[in-house]
Each structure stands twice: as C-alpha cells, then as structure tokens.
PDB file of C-alpha atoms in Angstrom:
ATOM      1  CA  UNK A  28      -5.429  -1.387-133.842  1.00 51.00           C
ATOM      2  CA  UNK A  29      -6.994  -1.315-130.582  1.00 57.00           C
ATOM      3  CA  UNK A  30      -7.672   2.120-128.645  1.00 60.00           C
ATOM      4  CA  UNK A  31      -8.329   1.584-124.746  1.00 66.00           C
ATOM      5  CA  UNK A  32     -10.509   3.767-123.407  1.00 63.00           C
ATOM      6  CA  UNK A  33      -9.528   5.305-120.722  1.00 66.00           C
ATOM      7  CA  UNK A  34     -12.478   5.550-117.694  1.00 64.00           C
ATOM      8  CA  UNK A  35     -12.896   8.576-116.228  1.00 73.00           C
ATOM      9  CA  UNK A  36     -14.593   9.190-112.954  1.00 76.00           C
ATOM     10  CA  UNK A  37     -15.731   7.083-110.245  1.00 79.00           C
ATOM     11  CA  UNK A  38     -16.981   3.961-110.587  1.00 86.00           C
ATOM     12  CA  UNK A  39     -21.039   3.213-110.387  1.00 88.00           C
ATOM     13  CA  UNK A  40     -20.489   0.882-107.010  1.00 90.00           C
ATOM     14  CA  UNK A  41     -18.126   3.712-105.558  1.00 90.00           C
ATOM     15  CA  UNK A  42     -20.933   6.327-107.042  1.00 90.00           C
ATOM     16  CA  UNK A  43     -24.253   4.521-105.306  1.00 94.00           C
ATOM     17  CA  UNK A  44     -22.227   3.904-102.097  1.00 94.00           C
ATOM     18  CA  UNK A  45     -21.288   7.521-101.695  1.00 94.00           C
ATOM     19  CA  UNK A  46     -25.011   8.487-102.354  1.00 95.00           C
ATOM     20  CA  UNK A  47     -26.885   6.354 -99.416  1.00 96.00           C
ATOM     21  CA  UNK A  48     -23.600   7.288 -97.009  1.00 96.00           C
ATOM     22  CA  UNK A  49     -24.516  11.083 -97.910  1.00 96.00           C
ATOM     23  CA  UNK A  50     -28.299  10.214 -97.709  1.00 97.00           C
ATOM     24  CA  UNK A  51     -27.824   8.716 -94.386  1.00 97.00           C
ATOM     25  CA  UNK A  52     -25.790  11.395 -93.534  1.00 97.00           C
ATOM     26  CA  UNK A  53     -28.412  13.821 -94.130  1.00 97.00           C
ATOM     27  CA  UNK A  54     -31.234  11.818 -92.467  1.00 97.00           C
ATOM     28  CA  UNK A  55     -29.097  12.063 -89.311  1.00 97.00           C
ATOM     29  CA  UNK A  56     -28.192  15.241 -89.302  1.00 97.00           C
ATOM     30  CA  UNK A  57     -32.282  16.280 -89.761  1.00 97.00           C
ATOM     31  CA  UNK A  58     -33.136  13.553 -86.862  1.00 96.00           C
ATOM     32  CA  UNK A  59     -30.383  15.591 -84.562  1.00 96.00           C
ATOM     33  CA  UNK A  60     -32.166  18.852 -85.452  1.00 96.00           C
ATOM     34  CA  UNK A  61     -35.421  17.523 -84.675  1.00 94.00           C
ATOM     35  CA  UNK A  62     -34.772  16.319 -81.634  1.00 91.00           C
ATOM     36  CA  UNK A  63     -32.761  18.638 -80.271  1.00 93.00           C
ATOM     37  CA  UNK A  64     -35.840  20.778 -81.357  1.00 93.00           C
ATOM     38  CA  UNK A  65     -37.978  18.747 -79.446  1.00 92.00           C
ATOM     39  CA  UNK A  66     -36.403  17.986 -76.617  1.00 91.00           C
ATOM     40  CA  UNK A  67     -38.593  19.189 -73.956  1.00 91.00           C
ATOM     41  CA  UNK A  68     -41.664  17.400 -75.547  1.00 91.00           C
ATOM     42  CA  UNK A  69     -39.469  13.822 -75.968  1.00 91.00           C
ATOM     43  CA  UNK A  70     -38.767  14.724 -72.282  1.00 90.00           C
ATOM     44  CA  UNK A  71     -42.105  14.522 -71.386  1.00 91.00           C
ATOM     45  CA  UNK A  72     -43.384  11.631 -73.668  1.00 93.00           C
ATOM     46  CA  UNK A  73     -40.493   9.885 -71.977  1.00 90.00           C
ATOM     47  CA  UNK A  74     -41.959  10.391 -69.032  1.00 90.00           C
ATOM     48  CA  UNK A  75     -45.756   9.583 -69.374  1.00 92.00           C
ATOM     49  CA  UNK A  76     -44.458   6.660 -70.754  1.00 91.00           C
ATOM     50  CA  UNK A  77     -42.536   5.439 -67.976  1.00 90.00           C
ATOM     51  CA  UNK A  78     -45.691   6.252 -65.283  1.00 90.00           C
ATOM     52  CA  UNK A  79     -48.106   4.827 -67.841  1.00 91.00           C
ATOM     53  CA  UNK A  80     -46.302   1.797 -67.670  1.00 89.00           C
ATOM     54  CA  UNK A  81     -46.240   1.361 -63.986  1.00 89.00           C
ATOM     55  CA  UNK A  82     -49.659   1.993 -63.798  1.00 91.00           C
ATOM     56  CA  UNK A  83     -50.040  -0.781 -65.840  1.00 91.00           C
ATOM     57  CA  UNK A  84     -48.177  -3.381 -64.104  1.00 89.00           C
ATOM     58  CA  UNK A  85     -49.578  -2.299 -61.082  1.00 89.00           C
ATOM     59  CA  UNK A  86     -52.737  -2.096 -62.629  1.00 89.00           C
ATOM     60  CA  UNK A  87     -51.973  -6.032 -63.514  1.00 90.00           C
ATOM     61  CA  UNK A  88     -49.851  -7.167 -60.029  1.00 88.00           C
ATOM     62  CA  UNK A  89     -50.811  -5.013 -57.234  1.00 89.00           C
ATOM     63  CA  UNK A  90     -48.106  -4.933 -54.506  1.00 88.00           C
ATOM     64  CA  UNK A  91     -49.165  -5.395 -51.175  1.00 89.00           C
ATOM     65  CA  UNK A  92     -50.010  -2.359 -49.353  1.00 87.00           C
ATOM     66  CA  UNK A  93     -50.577  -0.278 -52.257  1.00 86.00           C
ATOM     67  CA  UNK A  94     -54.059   1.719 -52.800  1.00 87.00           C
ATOM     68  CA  UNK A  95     -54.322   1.067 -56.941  1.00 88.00           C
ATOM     69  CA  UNK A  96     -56.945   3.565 -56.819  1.00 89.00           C
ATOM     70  CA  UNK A  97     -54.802   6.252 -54.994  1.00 89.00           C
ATOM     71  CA  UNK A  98     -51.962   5.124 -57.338  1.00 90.00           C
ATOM     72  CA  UNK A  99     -53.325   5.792 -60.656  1.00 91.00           C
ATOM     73  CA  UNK A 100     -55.227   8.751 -59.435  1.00 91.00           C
ATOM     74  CA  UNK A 101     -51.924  10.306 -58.726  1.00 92.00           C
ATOM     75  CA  UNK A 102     -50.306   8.790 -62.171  1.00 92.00           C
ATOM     76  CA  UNK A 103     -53.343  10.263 -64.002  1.00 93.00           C
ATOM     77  CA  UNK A 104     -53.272  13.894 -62.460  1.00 93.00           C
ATOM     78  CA  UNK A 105     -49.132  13.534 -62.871  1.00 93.00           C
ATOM     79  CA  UNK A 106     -49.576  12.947 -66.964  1.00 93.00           C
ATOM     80  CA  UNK A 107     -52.571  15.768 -67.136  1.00 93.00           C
ATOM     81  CA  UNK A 108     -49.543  18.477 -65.045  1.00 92.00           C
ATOM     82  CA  UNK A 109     -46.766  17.423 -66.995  1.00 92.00           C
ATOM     83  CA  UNK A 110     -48.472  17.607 -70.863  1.00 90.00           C
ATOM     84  CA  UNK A 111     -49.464  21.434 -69.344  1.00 91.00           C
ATOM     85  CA  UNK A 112     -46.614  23.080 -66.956  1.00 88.00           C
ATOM     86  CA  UNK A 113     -43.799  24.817 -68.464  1.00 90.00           C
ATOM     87  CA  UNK A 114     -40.654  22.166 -68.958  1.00 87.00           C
ATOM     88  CA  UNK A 115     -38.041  22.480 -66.071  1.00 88.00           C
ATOM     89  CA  UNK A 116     -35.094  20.434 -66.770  1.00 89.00           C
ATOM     90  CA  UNK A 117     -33.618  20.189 -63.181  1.00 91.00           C
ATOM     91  CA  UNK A 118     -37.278  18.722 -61.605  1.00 89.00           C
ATOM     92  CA  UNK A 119     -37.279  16.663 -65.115  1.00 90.00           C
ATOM     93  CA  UNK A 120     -33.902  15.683 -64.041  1.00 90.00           C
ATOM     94  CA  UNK A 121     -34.256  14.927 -60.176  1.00 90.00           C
ATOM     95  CA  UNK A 122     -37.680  13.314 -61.548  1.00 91.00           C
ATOM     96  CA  UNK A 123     -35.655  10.828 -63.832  1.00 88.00           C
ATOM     97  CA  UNK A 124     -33.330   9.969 -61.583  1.00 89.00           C
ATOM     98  CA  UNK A 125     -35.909   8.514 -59.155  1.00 87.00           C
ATOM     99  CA  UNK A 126     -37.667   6.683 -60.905  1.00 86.00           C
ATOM    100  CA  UNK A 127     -35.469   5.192 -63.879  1.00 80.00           C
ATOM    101  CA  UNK A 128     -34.821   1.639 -61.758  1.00 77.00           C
ATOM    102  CA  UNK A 129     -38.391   1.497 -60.502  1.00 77.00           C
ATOM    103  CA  UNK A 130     -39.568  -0.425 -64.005  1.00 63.00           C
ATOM    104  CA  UNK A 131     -36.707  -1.517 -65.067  1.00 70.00           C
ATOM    105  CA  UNK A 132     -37.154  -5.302 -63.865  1.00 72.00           C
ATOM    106  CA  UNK A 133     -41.345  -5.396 -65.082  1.00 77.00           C
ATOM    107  CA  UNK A 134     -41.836  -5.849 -61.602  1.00 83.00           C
ATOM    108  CA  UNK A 135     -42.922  -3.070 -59.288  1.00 86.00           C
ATOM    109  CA  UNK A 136     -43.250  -3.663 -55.654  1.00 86.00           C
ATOM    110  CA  UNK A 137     -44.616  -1.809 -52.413  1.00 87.00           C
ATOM    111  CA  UNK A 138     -41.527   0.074 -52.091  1.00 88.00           C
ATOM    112  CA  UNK A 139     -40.879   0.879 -55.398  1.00 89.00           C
ATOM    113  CA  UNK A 140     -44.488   2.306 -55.771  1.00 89.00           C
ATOM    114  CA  UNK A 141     -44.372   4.571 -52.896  1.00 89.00           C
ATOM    115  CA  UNK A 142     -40.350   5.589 -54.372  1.00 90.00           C
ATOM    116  CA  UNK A 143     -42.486   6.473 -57.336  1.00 91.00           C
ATOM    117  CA  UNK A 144     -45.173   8.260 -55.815  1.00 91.00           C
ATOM    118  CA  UNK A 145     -43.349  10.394 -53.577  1.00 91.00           C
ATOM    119  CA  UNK A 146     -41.234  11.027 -57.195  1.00 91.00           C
ATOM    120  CA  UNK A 147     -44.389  12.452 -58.571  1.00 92.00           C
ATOM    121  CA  UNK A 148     -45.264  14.429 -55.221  1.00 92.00           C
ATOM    122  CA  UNK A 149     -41.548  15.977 -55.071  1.00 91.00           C
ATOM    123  CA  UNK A 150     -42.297  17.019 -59.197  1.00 91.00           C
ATOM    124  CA  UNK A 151     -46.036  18.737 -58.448  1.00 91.00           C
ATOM    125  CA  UNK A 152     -45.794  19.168 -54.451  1.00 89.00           C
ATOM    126  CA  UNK A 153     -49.957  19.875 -54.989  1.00 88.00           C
ATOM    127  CA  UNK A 154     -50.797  15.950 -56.252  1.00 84.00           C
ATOM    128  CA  UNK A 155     -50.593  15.059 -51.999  1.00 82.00           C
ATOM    129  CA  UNK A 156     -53.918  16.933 -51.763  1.00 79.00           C
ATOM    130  CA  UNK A 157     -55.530  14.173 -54.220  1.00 72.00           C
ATOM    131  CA  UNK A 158     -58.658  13.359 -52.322  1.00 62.00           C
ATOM    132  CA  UNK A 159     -58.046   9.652 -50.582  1.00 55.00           C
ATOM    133  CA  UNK A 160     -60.676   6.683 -51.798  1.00 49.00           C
ATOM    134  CA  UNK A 161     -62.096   4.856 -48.795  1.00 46.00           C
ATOM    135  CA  UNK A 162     -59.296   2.749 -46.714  1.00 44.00           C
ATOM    136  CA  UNK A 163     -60.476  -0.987 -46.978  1.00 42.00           C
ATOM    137  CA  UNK A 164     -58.098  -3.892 -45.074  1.00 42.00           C
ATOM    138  CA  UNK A 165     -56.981  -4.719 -48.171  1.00 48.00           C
ATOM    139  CA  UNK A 166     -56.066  -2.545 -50.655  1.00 48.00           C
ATOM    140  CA  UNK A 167     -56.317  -5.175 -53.691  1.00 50.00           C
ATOM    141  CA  UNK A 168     -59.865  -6.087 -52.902  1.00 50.00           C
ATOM    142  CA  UNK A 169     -62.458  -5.269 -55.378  1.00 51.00           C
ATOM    143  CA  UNK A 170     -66.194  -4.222 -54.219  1.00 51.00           C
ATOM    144  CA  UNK A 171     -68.296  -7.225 -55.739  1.00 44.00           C
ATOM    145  CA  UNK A 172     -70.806  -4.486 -57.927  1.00 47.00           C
ATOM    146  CA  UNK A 173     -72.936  -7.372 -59.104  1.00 49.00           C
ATOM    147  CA  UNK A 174     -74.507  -8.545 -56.277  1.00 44.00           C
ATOM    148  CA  UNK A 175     -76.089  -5.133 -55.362  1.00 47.00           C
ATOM    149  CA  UNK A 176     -75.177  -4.456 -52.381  1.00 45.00           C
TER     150      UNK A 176
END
C-alpha cells in the first residue's frame, strides 16, 4: 500500500518568486524615500548637469554671436550659486522650464544660448555684473598665444 503525501505549503518556484517581488518591493520603496529625501540636492545636480552640458557643446560648436568666454563665465558662477543658496522650488521651477528644450536636440544655437543665459540671470539677478572679456569682431576667434605677441 501506497500513502500519498500530501504537500503542504507553497511551492519553491511560487516561494523564490514571492521573495525577489518583495525584495524589489522593498528596494523601491527605500529608492522613493531617498529621493524624496533628496530632492532638493537631485534638483540641483539636475541642473548643473544640464548647464554643464551646454557649456560643453558650446564649448565644442560655438554659435555665432556668442562670447564662449562670457558664456561659461556665467555657467561657472551659476553652478558655484546654485551648490550654495538655499533651494527655492518656484525659481528651480521657472529655471527648468526655460531651459529644458535648449539641449534637448545636442545642438545649441545663438538664440538658444542667450534663452539660457538670461535663464541663469532671471535665477541669480547678480551674475549680469560678471565682468565682460574684451569684445573682439568675432567672438569664436582664439588669440594665437604662441607667436608672442
């Protein structure tokens, strides 16, 4: 005579599945938490990142009509003002707004420069008093330093 025995419980597929969906569960949850914790410093890593790009392809492509110098003189006092001040979520916001299309296409052009620029002037009013470089005729040329003159 044969007993069956009777299984009780879940099965060990069913058992491991349930684990990693609760694990997962609970790596989302603390990921939620820490964000929301850190919001105001994703905020502003969000948006050094975004300037520190621009500088870069701007850095890379000058538009016409566009002081580089000037350009990442203002992008370089606008990161050192926004790691420091106090977090304001309507300026962040208004900020944002601005310039979230400006390097969206890897491309940034005369007017979307100056669209970010005056961006950065509307967040810290004071970055307009940025002392000027020298005007030249054109704003991409580059002083030749090894012929010393």
């Amino acid at each position: 005579m044969t007993e069956e025995v009777k299984k009780k419980g879940l099965s060990k597929g069913c058992l491991i599945g349930l684990i990693v969906v609760g694990a997962l569960l609970v790596l989302i949850i603390i990921l939620t938490i820490t964000c929301y914790a850190k919001r105001e410093d994703l905020a502003k890593f969000a948006a050094v990142t975004i300037v520190n790009g621009a500088k870069n392809i701007v850095a890379k492509t000058p538009p016409q009509g566009i002081d580089t110098v000037q350009f990442d003189a203002v992008v370089d006092s606008f990161i050192q003002k926004i790691n420091k001040a106090p977090f304001d979520k309507e300026k962040y916001a208004t900020f944002f707004r601005k310039i979230q299309s400006v390097s969206s296409d890897k491309k940034i052009d005369s007017t979307e420069a100056i669209q970010m620029m005056q961006a950065m002037y509307d967040y810290f009013p004071d970055l307009k008093k940025l002392p000027s470089p020298e005007k030249t005729s054109d704003s991409t040329a580059v002083p030749d330093t090894l012929s010393g003159r």
